[in-house]
Coordinates of C-alpha atoms and ligand atoms in Angstrom, one line a residue:
M1 CA 30.3 1.0 34.8
S2 CA 31.4 -2.6 36.4
Y3 CA 28.0 -2.6 37.7
R4 CA 25.9 -2.6 34.6
F5 CA 28.2 -5.4 32.9
G6 CA 27.8 -7.4 35.6
E7 CA 24.0 -7.5 35.1
K8 CA 24.9 -8.4 31.5
S9 CA 26.7 -11.2 32.5
G10 CA 24.3 -11.6 34.6
I11 CA 21.2 -12.1 32.0
L12 CA 24.4 -13.9 29.8
S13 CA 24.8 -16.8 32.1
A14 CA 21.1 -17.5 32.5
L15 CA 20.6 -17.9 28.8
L16 CA 23.6 -20.3 29.4
L17 CA 22.0 -22.2 31.9
I18 CA 18.5 -21.8 29.7
L19 CA 20.3 -23.2 26.2
L20 CA 22.4 -26.2 28.8
L21 CA 18.8 -27.3 30.4
S22 CA 16.9 -27.6 27.1
L23 CA 20.0 -29.3 25.5
P24 CA 18.5 -32.9 26.7
S25 CA 15.0 -32.2 24.9
M26 CA 16.4 -30.7 21.8
A27 CA 18.4 -34.2 21.8
L28 CA 15.5 -35.8 22.6
A29 CA 13.2 -34.6 20.2
G30 CA 11.1 -35.8 17.1
H31 CA 11.8 -39.7 19.9
G32 CA 8.0 -41.1 19.6
D33 CA 7.4 -38.4 17.7
S34 CA 6.8 -40.0 14.1
K35 CA 4.0 -37.3 12.5
P36 CA 1.7 -38.8 9.9
V37 CA 2.5 -38.5 6.4
K38 CA 0.9 -35.5 5.3
K39 CA 1.6 -34.7 1.0
G40 CA 1.5 -31.5 0.1
I41 CA 2.1 -29.2 -3.2
M42 CA 3.7 -25.4 -3.1
L43 CA 3.2 -23.2 -6.2
A44 CA 6.2 -20.5 -6.3
A45 CA 5.7 -17.9 -9.0
F46 CA 7.8 -14.4 -9.6
G47 CA 4.2 -12.8 -8.6
S48 CA 2.3 -10.0 -10.0
S49 CA 0.1 -7.1 -8.9
M50 CA -1.9 -6.9 -12.3
P51 CA -5.3 -7.4 -11.7
E52 CA -5.0 -9.0 -15.2
T53 CA -3.1 -11.6 -14.5
K54 CA -5.1 -13.8 -12.7
V55 CA -7.0 -15.2 -14.8
A56 CA -3.5 -16.4 -15.8
F57 CA -3.0 -17.8 -11.7
E58 CA -6.4 -19.4 -12.0
S59 CA -5.7 -21.8 -14.7
I60 CA -2.4 -23.5 -13.1
E61 CA -4.1 -23.6 -9.8
K62 CA -6.8 -25.5 -11.1
A63 CA -4.6 -27.9 -13.5
V64 CA -2.9 -28.7 -10.4
K65 CA -6.1 -29.9 -8.6
K66 CA -6.9 -31.7 -11.0
A67 CA -3.6 -33.9 -11.8
F68 CA -3.7 -34.2 -8.1
P69 CA -6.9 -34.4 -6.6
G70 CA -6.8 -34.0 -2.4
V71 CA -3.8 -32.5 -2.5
P72 CA -3.8 -29.6 -0.7
V73 CA -2.2 -26.6 -3.1
R74 CA -0.4 -23.6 -1.7
W75 CA 0.7 -20.5 -3.0
S76 CA 3.8 -18.5 -2.8
Y77 CA 5.6 -15.0 -4.5
S78 CA 8.7 -14.8 -4.6
S79 CA 9.1 -10.5 -5.7
S80 CA 8.8 -9.0 -1.9
I81 CA 7.9 -6.0 -4.7
I82 CA 5.6 -7.1 -5.3
R83 CA 4.1 -8.8 -2.4
R84 CA 4.3 -5.1 -0.7
I85 CA 1.8 -4.4 -3.4
L86 CA -0.6 -6.5 -2.9
D87 CA -0.4 -6.4 0.8
K88 CA -1.7 -2.6 0.7
E89 CA -4.4 -3.3 -1.6
G90 CA -5.5 -6.1 1.0
R91 CA -4.3 -9.2 -1.3
V92 CA -1.9 -10.9 1.1
V93 CA 0.4 -13.5 -0.4
D94 CA 2.9 -15.5 1.3
S95 CA 7.0 -15.5 0.0
P96 CA 8.4 -19.3 0.0
A97 CA 10.0 -19.3 3.0
T98 CA 6.5 -17.9 5.0
A99 CA 4.8 -20.3 3.1
M100 CA 6.6 -23.7 3.7
A101 CA 6.4 -22.5 7.6
K102 CA 3.4 -22.3 7.9
M103 CA 2.6 -25.7 5.6
M104 CA 4.8 -26.8 8.7
D105 CA 2.9 -26.3 11.0
E106 CA -0.3 -27.6 9.6
G107 CA 1.8 -30.6 9.7
F108 CA 3.2 -31.4 6.1
T109 CA 5.5 -34.3 6.0
H110 CA 6.5 -33.5 2.2
V111 CA 6.2 -31.3 -0.1
A112 CA 6.5 -30.4 -3.7
V113 CA 7.5 -27.7 -5.0
Q114 CA 6.9 -26.1 -8.3
S115 CA 8.4 -23.1 -10.0
L116 CA 6.2 -20.9 -12.2
H117 CA 9.3 -19.9 -13.4
T118 CA 10.6 -19.8 -17.8
I119 CA 13.9 -20.7 -17.2
P120 CA 15.8 -21.9 -14.3
G121 CA 17.4 -18.5 -13.2
E122 CA 18.3 -16.3 -10.3
E123 CA 15.1 -16.9 -9.2
Y124 CA 14.0 -20.8 -9.7
F125 CA 17.8 -21.5 -7.6
G126 CA 16.4 -18.9 -5.0
I127 CA 13.6 -20.7 -4.4
A128 CA 15.1 -23.6 -4.4
D129 CA 17.6 -23.4 -2.0
T130 CA 15.4 -21.4 0.1
V131 CA 12.2 -24.9 0.4
K132 CA 15.0 -26.9 0.3
G133 CA 16.3 -25.7 4.0
F134 CA 12.4 -27.2 5.2
E135 CA 13.8 -30.1 4.6
G136 CA 14.8 -32.4 7.5
M137 CA 14.4 -29.2 9.9
P138 CA 13.3 -31.1 13.6
K139 CA 9.8 -31.5 14.4
G140 CA 9.8 -29.8 10.2
M141 CA 8.9 -32.0 6.8
K142 CA 10.6 -35.1 6.1
K143 CA 11.1 -33.8 2.2
V144 CA 11.2 -31.4 0.0
T145 CA 11.3 -31.9 -4.0
V146 CA 11.4 -28.6 -6.6
G147 CA 10.0 -29.4 -9.6
K148 CA 11.8 -27.6 -12.9
P149 CA 10.7 -24.6 -13.9
L150 CA 9.4 -24.2 -18.1
L151 CA 12.4 -23.9 -20.2
Y152 CA 14.8 -27.1 -18.8
S153 CA 15.8 -29.8 -21.0
D154 CA 15.7 -31.0 -24.8
G155 CA 12.2 -32.0 -25.0
D156 CA 10.6 -28.7 -22.2
M157 CA 11.7 -26.9 -25.5
R158 CA 10.4 -28.7 -28.0
R159 CA 7.5 -28.7 -26.4
T160 CA 7.5 -24.9 -25.8
V161 CA 7.7 -24.1 -29.1
A162 CA 4.6 -26.3 -30.2
A163 CA 2.3 -24.7 -27.4
V164 CA 3.7 -21.1 -28.5
I165 CA 3.0 -21.9 -31.7
A166 CA -0.9 -22.8 -31.5
N167 CA -1.7 -20.6 -29.6
I168 CA -0.6 -17.2 -31.9
P169 CA -3.5 -15.5 -33.1
K170 CA -5.1 -16.7 -35.8
D171 CA -5.1 -14.7 -38.4
R172 CA -1.4 -14.2 -38.5
K173 CA -0.2 -15.3 -41.9
S174 CA 2.9 -16.9 -42.5
S175 CA 4.3 -14.0 -44.0
D176 CA 4.4 -12.3 -40.6
A177 CA 6.1 -11.8 -38.4
V178 CA 6.2 -12.9 -34.1
V179 CA 8.5 -11.4 -31.8
L180 CA 8.5 -12.6 -28.6
M181 CA 9.6 -11.1 -25.7
G182 CA 11.1 -12.8 -23.1
H183 CA 12.8 -11.5 -19.4
G184 CA 16.3 -12.0 -19.9
T185 CA 18.8 -12.2 -17.0
H186 CA 22.3 -11.3 -15.7
H187 CA 22.2 -15.2 -14.3
G188 CA 24.2 -17.9 -16.9
A189 CA 20.5 -19.2 -17.3
N190 CA 19.9 -16.4 -20.4
I191 CA 21.2 -18.9 -22.6
Y192 CA 17.6 -20.3 -23.0
Y193 CA 16.6 -17.2 -24.5
P194 CA 19.4 -17.6 -27.9
A195 CA 18.7 -21.6 -27.5
S196 CA 15.2 -20.7 -27.9
Q197 CA 15.9 -18.9 -31.2
Y198 CA 17.1 -21.5 -32.5
Y199 CA 14.1 -24.3 -31.5
F200 CA 11.6 -21.8 -32.8
A201 CA 13.8 -21.6 -36.0
Q202 CA 13.8 -25.5 -36.8
V203 CA 9.8 -25.2 -36.8
D204 CA 9.1 -20.8 -37.7
P205 CA 11.5 -18.6 -39.7
K206 CA 9.7 -15.6 -38.7
I207 CA 9.5 -16.3 -35.2
F208 CA 12.1 -13.7 -32.9
V209 CA 13.4 -13.6 -29.3
G210 CA 14.2 -10.9 -27.6
T211 CA 14.5 -10.0 -23.9
V212 CA 14.0 -7.0 -22.0
E213 CA 17.0 -7.7 -19.7
G214 CA 19.6 -9.8 -21.1
S215 CA 20.4 -11.1 -24.7
P216 CA 19.4 -11.4 -27.9
T217 CA 18.6 -7.6 -27.7
L218 CA 16.0 -5.7 -29.2
D219 CA 18.4 -4.1 -31.4
D220 CA 19.3 -8.3 -32.4
V221 CA 15.8 -8.9 -33.2
K222 CA 15.7 -5.9 -35.5
K223 CA 18.0 -6.7 -38.1
Q224 CA 16.6 -10.2 -37.6
L225 CA 12.6 -9.1 -38.8
K226 CA 15.0 -6.9 -41.9
A227 CA 16.2 -9.8 -43.5
S228 CA 13.0 -11.6 -43.0
R229 CA 11.2 -9.3 -44.9
T230 CA 8.6 -8.7 -42.8
R231 CA 5.7 -5.7 -42.7
K232 CA 3.8 -6.7 -40.0
V233 CA 4.3 -8.3 -36.6
Y234 CA 2.7 -10.0 -34.2
L235 CA 5.0 -8.6 -30.3
M236 CA 4.1 -11.7 -27.6
P237 CA 5.6 -11.6 -24.2
Y238 CA 8.1 -15.0 -23.1
M239 CA 6.6 -14.7 -19.7
S240 CA 4.3 -16.5 -17.9
V241 CA 1.7 -13.9 -17.0
A242 CA 1.2 -10.2 -19.5
G243 CA 2.3 -7.9 -16.7
D244 CA 4.1 -4.6 -16.1
H245 CA 6.8 -5.8 -18.2
A246 CA 4.4 -6.7 -21.5
R247 CA 1.9 -3.7 -20.9
N248 CA 4.6 -1.4 -20.6
D249 CA 8.2 -2.3 -21.9
M250 CA 6.7 -4.6 -25.2
A251 CA 3.0 -2.4 -25.5
G252 CA 3.5 0.3 -24.2
A253 CA 2.8 4.0 -25.7
E254 CA 5.9 5.2 -24.1
P255 CA 8.3 6.3 -27.5
D256 CA 10.7 3.5 -26.2
S257 CA 9.1 0.7 -25.8
W258 CA 8.4 -2.5 -28.7
K259 CA 5.9 -1.6 -29.8
S260 CA 6.8 2.2 -30.4
E261 CA 10.4 1.5 -31.5
L262 CA 9.0 -1.4 -34.6
T263 CA 7.0 1.2 -35.5
K264 CA 8.6 3.9 -36.2
A265 CA 10.8 1.6 -38.3
G266 CA 8.0 0.8 -39.9
Y267 CA 6.4 -2.1 -39.2
T268 CA 2.3 -2.9 -38.2
C269 CA 2.7 -3.9 -34.6
V270 CA 0.3 -6.2 -32.9
P271 CA 0.5 -6.8 -29.3
V272 CA -0.8 -9.4 -28.2
L273 CA -1.1 -9.7 -24.3
K274 CA -1.0 -12.7 -23.0
G275 CA 0.9 -14.8 -20.8
T276 CA 2.0 -18.1 -22.0
A277 CA 0.4 -18.9 -18.0
E278 CA -3.1 -18.7 -20.3
F279 CA -2.0 -21.4 -23.0
P280 CA -3.2 -24.6 -21.5
E281 CA 0.4 -26.6 -23.2
V282 CA 2.0 -24.2 -21.5
V283 CA 0.7 -25.5 -18.3
D284 CA 0.5 -28.9 -19.4
I285 CA 5.2 -29.0 -18.9
W286 CA 4.8 -27.4 -15.7
V287 CA 2.2 -29.7 -14.0
D288 CA 4.1 -32.5 -16.2
H289 CA 7.5 -30.8 -13.9
L290 CA 4.6 -31.6 -10.3
K291 CA 4.6 -35.3 -11.3
V292 CA 8.0 -35.0 -11.4
A293 CA 9.1 -33.5 -8.6
F294 CA 5.6 -35.5 -6.7
D295 CA 6.4 -38.3 -7.1
H296 CA 10.1 -37.8 -5.5
L297 CA 9.2 -37.1 -2.5
G298 CA 8.3 -40.8 -1.9
E299 CA 6.3 -42.5 1.1
Ligands
CO301 CO1 10.8 -7.9 -14.4

């Protein structure tokens, strides 16, 4: 026992010695080590494993590369579940932390990160906190900025409302309702969904906003539909991609999908399986938020 203790303390003191010896060099690191400025962009989405969503991510990348010619663009998905599914299919996508670490190793000194989320909720703040951790790291990045999600300011709300309305199928008559399915969250930023309802109502009184995991709920939407005396409902995701929620919770055949519930309630439902990231006017808002973040990188 005492022998083992001696061995352990021997290892400990050796470790301590290594640490003490390396302290001066750690303190000196950075001296005469000024790296050339290298700016980059990192796009951070929640992610989706559905191949149908590829078109949305590709259109974002195309718009970003057009707005920032010559600036390298990297991707990350914040959902570990999605990354694991993709891994098994041989489609490896980095987490925000891994993407940043790789960029740091590649010598990037200034990185603007754009959140491709809808609201400034848990996912957005998680990414912001993660990537900000890379700022000021020894031999690492000098500056990291984060672009706002789709909905942030009053101006974003108005632009998003116009963008969504511009992409409602053209055969929709003004007497038909449009129900938007947002994600919803327990985070305080859920308030953006009832707020969206207010902004949509200013422009089109037959557009209703509901959420899967927050409020307004489907029951809230049903009450509004009833009061609106509508017979036909267009169902659209109020999410960046038409992924699992849109295809199953919204338009699925299960009895508790929104389509099934509203059909049972007597409405004719027309599901539209297009995420907001497939709307060029929505992508423009993210790109504008990225422009602000990129400007803040400075020199
Ligand atoms: Co979800």
